[in-house]
Coordinates of C-alpha atoms and ligand atoms in Angstrom, one line a residue:
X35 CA 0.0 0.0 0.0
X36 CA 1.5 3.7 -0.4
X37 CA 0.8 5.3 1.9
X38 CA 1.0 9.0 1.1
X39 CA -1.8 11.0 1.7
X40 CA -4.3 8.2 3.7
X41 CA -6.5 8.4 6.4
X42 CA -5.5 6.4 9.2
X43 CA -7.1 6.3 12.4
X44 CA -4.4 5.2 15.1
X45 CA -5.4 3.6 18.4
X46 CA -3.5 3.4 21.1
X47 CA -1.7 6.5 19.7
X48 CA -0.3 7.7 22.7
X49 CA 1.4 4.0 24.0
X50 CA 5.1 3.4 23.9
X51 CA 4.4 1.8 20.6
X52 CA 2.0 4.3 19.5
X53 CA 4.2 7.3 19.2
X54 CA 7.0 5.9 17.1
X55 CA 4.5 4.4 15.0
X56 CA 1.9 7.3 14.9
X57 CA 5.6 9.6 13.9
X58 CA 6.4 7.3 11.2
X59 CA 3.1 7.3 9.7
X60 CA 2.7 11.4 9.4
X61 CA 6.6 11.6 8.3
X62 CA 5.3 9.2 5.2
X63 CA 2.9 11.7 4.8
X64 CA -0.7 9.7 6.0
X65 CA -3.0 11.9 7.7
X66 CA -3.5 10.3 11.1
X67 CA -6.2 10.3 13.9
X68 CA -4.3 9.8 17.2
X69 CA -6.8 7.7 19.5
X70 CA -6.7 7.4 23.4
X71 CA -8.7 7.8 26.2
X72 CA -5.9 10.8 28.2
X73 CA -6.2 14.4 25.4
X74 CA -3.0 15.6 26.8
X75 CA -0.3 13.1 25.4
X76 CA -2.0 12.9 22.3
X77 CA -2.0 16.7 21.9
X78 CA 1.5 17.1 22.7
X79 CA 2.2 14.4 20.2
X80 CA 0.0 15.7 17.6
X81 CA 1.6 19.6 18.1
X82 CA 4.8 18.3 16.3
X83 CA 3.3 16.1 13.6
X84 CA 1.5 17.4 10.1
X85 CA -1.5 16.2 9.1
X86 CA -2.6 14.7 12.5
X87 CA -5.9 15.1 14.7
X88 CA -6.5 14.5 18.1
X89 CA -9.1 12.1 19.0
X90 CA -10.6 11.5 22.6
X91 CA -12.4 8.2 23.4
X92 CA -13.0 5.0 25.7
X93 CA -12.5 2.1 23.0
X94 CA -13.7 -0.3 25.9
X95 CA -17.1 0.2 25.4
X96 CA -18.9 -0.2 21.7
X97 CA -20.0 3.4 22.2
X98 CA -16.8 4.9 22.7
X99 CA -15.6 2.7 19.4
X100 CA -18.2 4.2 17.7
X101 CA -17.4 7.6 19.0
X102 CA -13.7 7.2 17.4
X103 CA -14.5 6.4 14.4
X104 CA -16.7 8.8 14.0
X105 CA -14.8 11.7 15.1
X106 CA -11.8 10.3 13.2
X107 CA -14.7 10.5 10.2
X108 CA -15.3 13.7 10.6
X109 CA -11.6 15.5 10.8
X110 CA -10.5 13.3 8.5
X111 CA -13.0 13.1 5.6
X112 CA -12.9 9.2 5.9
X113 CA -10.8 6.2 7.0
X114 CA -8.3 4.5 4.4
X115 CA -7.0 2.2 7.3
X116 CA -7.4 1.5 11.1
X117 CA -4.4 0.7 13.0
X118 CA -6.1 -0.9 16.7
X119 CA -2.7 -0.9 19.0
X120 CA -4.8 0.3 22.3
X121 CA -4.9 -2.1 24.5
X122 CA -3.9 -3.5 28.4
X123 CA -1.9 -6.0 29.8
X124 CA -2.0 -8.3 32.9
X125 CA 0.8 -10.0 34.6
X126 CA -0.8 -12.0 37.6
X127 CA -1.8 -15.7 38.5
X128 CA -5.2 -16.0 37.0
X129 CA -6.5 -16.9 40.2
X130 CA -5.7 -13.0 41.8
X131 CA -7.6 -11.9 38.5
X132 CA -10.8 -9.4 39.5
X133 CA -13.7 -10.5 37.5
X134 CA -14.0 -6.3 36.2
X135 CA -10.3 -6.0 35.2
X136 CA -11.2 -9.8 33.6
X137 CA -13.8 -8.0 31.7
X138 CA -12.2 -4.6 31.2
X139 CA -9.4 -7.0 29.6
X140 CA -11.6 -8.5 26.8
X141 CA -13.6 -5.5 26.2
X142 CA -10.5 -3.1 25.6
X143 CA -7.7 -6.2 23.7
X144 CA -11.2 -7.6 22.1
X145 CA -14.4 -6.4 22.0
X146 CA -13.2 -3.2 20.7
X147 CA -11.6 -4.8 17.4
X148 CA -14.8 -6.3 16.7
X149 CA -16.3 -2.9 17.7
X150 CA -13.8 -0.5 15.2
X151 CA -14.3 -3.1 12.5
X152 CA -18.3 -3.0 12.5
X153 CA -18.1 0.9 12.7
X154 CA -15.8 1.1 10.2
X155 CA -16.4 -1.9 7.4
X156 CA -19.8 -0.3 6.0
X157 CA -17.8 2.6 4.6
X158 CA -15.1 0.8 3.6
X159 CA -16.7 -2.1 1.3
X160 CA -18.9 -0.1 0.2
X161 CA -15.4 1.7 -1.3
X162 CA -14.5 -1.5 -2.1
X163 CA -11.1 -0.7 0.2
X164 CA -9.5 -0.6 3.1
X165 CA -6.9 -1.9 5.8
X166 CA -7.8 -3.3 9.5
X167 CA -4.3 -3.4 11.2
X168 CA -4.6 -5.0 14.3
X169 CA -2.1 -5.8 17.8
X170 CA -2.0 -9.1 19.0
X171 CA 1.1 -11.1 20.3
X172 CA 3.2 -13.9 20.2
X173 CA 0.8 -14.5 23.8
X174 CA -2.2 -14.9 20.8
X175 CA -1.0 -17.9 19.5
X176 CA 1.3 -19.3 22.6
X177 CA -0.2 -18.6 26.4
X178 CA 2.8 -18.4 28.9
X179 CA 1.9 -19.0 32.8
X180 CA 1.5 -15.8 34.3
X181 CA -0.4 -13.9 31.4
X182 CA -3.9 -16.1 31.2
X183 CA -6.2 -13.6 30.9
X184 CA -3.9 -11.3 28.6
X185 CA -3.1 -14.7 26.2
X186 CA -7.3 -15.1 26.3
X187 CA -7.6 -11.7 24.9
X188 CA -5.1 -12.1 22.3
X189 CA -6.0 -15.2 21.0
X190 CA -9.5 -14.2 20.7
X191 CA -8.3 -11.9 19.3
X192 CA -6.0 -13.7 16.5
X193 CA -9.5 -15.8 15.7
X194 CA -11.3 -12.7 15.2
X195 CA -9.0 -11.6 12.5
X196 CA -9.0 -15.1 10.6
X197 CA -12.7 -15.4 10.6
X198 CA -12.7 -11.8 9.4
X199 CA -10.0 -11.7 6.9
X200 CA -11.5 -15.2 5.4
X201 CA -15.3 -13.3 5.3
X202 CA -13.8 -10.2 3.8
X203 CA -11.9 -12.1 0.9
X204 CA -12.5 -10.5 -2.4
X205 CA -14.1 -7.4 -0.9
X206 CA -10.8 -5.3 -1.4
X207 CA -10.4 -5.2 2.2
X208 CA -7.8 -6.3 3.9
X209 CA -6.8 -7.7 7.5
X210 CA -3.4 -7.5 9.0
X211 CA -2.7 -9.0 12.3
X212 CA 0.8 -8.1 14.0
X213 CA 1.9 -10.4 16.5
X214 CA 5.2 -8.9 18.8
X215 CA 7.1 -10.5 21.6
X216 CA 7.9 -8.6 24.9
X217 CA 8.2 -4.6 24.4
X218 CA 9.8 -2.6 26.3
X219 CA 6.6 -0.2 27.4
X220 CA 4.6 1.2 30.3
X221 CA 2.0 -2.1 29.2
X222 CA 4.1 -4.4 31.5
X223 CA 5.3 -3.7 35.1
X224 CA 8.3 -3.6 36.4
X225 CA 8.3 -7.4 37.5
X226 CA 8.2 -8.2 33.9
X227 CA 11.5 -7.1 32.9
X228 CA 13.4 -7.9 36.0
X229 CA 12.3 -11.7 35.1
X230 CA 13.6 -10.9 31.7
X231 CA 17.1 -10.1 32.7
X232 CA 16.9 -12.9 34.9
X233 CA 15.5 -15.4 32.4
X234 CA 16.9 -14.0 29.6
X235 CA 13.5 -13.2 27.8
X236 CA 14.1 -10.9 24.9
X237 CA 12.3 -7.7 25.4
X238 CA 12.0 -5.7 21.7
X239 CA 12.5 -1.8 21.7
X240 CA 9.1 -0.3 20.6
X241 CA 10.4 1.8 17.7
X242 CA 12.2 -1.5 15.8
X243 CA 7.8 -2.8 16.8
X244 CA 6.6 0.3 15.2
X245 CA 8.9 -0.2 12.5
X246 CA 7.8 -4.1 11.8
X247 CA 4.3 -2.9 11.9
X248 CA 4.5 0.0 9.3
X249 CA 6.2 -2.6 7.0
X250 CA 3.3 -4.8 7.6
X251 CA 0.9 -1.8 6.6
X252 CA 3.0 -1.2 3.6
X253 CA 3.5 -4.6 2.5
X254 CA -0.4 -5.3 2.9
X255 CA 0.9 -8.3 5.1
X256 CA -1.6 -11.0 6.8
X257 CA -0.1 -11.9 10.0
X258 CA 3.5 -11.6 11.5
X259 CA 4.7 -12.7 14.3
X260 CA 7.7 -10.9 15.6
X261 CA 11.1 -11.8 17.3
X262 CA 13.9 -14.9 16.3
X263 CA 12.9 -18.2 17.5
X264 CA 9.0 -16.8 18.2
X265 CA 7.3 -17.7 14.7
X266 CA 9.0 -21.2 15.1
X267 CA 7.7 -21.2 18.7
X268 CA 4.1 -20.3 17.8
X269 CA 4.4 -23.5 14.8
X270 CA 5.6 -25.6 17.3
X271 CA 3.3 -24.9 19.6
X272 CA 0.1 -25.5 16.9
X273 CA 1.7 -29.0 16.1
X274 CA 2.8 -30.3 19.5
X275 CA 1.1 -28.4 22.9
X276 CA 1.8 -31.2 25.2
X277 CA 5.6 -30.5 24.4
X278 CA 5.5 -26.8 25.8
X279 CA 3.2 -27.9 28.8
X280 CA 6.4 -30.0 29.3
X281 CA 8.6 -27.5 28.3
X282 CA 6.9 -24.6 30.7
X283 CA 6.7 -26.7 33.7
X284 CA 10.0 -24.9 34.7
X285 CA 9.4 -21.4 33.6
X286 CA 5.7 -21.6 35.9
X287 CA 7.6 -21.8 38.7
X288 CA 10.1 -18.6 37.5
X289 CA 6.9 -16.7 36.8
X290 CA 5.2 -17.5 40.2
X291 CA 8.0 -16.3 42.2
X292 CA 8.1 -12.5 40.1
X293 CA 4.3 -12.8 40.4
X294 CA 4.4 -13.1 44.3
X295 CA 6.6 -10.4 44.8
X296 CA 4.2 -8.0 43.1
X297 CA 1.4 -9.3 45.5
X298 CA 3.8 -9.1 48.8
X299 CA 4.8 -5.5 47.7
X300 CA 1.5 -4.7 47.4
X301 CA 0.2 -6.3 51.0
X302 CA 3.2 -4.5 52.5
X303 CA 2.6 -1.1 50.8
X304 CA -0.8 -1.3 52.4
X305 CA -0.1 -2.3 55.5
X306 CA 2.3 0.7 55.6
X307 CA -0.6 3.3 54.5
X308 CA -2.3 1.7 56.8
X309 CA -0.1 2.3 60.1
X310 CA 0.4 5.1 58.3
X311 CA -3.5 6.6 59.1
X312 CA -4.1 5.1 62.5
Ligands
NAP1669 N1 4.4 -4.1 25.5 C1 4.4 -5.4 25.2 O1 5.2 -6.2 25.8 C2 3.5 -5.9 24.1 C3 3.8 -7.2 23.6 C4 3.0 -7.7 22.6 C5 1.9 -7.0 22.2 N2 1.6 -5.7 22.7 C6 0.5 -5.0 22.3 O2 0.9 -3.8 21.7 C7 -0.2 -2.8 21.8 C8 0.3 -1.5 22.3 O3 0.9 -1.7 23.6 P1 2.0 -0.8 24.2 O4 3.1 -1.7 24.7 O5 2.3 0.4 23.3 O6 1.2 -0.3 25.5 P2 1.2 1.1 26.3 O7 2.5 1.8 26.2 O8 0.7 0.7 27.7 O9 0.0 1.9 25.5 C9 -1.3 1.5 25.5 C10 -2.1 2.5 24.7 O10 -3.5 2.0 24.7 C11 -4.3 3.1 25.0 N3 -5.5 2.6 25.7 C12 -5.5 1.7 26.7 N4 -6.8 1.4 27.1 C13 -7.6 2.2 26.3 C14 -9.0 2.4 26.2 N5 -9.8 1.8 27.1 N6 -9.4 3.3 25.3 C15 -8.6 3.9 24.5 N7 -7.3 3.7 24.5 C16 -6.8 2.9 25.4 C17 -3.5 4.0 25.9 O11 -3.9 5.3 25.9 P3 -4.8 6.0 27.1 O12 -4.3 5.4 28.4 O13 -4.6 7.4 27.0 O14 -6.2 5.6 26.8 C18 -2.1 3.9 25.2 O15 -2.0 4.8 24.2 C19 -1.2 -3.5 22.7 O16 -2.3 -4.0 22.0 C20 -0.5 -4.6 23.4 O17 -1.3 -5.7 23.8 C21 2.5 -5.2 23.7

């Protein structure tokens, strides 16, 4: 796809992946919505790049999905192609999951792609055109112990796009799905990289992620997954699960300690505000 001079609404605009990709769009000359729920990053961000609008919404609920696309709509004069990287992440034992941040986590990774798309796909078949770009992860196709409810949302996710992409054949829309590994961003808390030095996890810079998903825009890609050994991971993993429950048995117990520590931080922190008030 060139893309010089197209509309491009951009979720998740403001995220550590959002502003290298959201900069790398407007230098190639697209005209980008920037998405998110907090104005103030996305105007800062939008003050030093051309051809960019600010756009204010919740994209966990279908209303505020709605809302987006029409406001991207109106500043814009259309939408040529969504790019959906909003989303949230979770790094807990599934078991210390609340049922609302359960829910707030498949409305905001899930729901809202399936949201974007319906507000969006009426336009652009009509058109006959169009990109949906969206965010999953190498978690969508490959659940690690310690990111259940995350892996949930982004396989749900993954399925979405195939069902999509497969209904959409012929229709001159396409679907892109982008699949990284660990990112360096304010998505995962600390715990998450200090198991990653520890491990020796690769953690990806978000600019070389924005860069691997503009190529994917531009080369009108279907799916990638990013990182070295991760695509061979995810095949492996289609072919022969019971290896990797094997092969994670080990890592579990890594990931439990890191996810304790978050919990007995916590307990402490709130047993100090609590002496604290007496
Ligand atoms: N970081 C990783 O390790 C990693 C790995 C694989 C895949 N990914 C995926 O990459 C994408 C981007 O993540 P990131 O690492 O850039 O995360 P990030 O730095 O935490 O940014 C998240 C972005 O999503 C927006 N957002 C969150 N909830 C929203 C809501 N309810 N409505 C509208 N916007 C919302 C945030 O803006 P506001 O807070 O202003 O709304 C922010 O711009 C996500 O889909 C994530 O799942 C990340």
């Amino acid at each position: 796809m060139d893309i010089r001079g197209k509309r491009v609404l951009l979720t998740g605009a403001s995220g550590g992946i959002g502003v290298p990709l959201a900069t790398r769009l407007a230098h190639m000359e697209a005209r980008v919505a920037l998405v998110g729920r907090r104005r103030e990053p996305l105007e800062t961000l939008a003050a030093r790049l051309p051809h960019s609008v600010v756009v204010e919404a919740d994209l966990s609920t279908a209303q505020g999905c709605r809302a987006a696309v029409m406001g991207a709509r109106a500043a814009l004069g259309g939408i040529d192609v969504l790019v959906h990287l909003a989303g949230v992440g979770s790094f807990r034992a599934f078991v210390d999951e609340d049922d609302e941040a359960i829910e707030r986590l498949l409305r905001t990774n899930c729901a809202s792609a399936m949201w974007l798309a319906k507000a969006l796909l009426p336009e652009m078949t009509a058109r006959g055109s169009g990109r949906l770009v969206f965010c999953g992860s190498v978690l969508g196709a490959l659940a690690l112990p310690g990111y259940t409810a995350y892996a949930a949302s982004k396989f749900a996710l993954r399925g979405f796009t195939e069902g999509l992409r497969r209904e959409l054949a012929g229709s001159g829309v396409g679907v892109t799905l982008v699949a990284p590994r660990a990112v360096r961003t304010a998505l995962n808390p600390p715990e998450v990289y200090d198991m990653a030095q520890e491990t020796g996890m690769a953690v990806d810079p978000p600019e070389l992620v924005a860069d691997a998903l503009l190529d994917a825009i531009l080369d009108d890609a279907r799916e990638v997954v990013l990182g070295g050994m991760e695509p061979w991971f995810v095949r492996l993993n289609a072919l022969w699960p019971g290896l990797f429950d094997r092969l994670l048995r080990k890592q579990a117990e890594t990931v439990r300690r890191f996810v304790r520590r978050k919990e007995i931080q916590a307990a402490l922190q709130e047993l100090e505000r609590k002496q604290a008030t007496r």
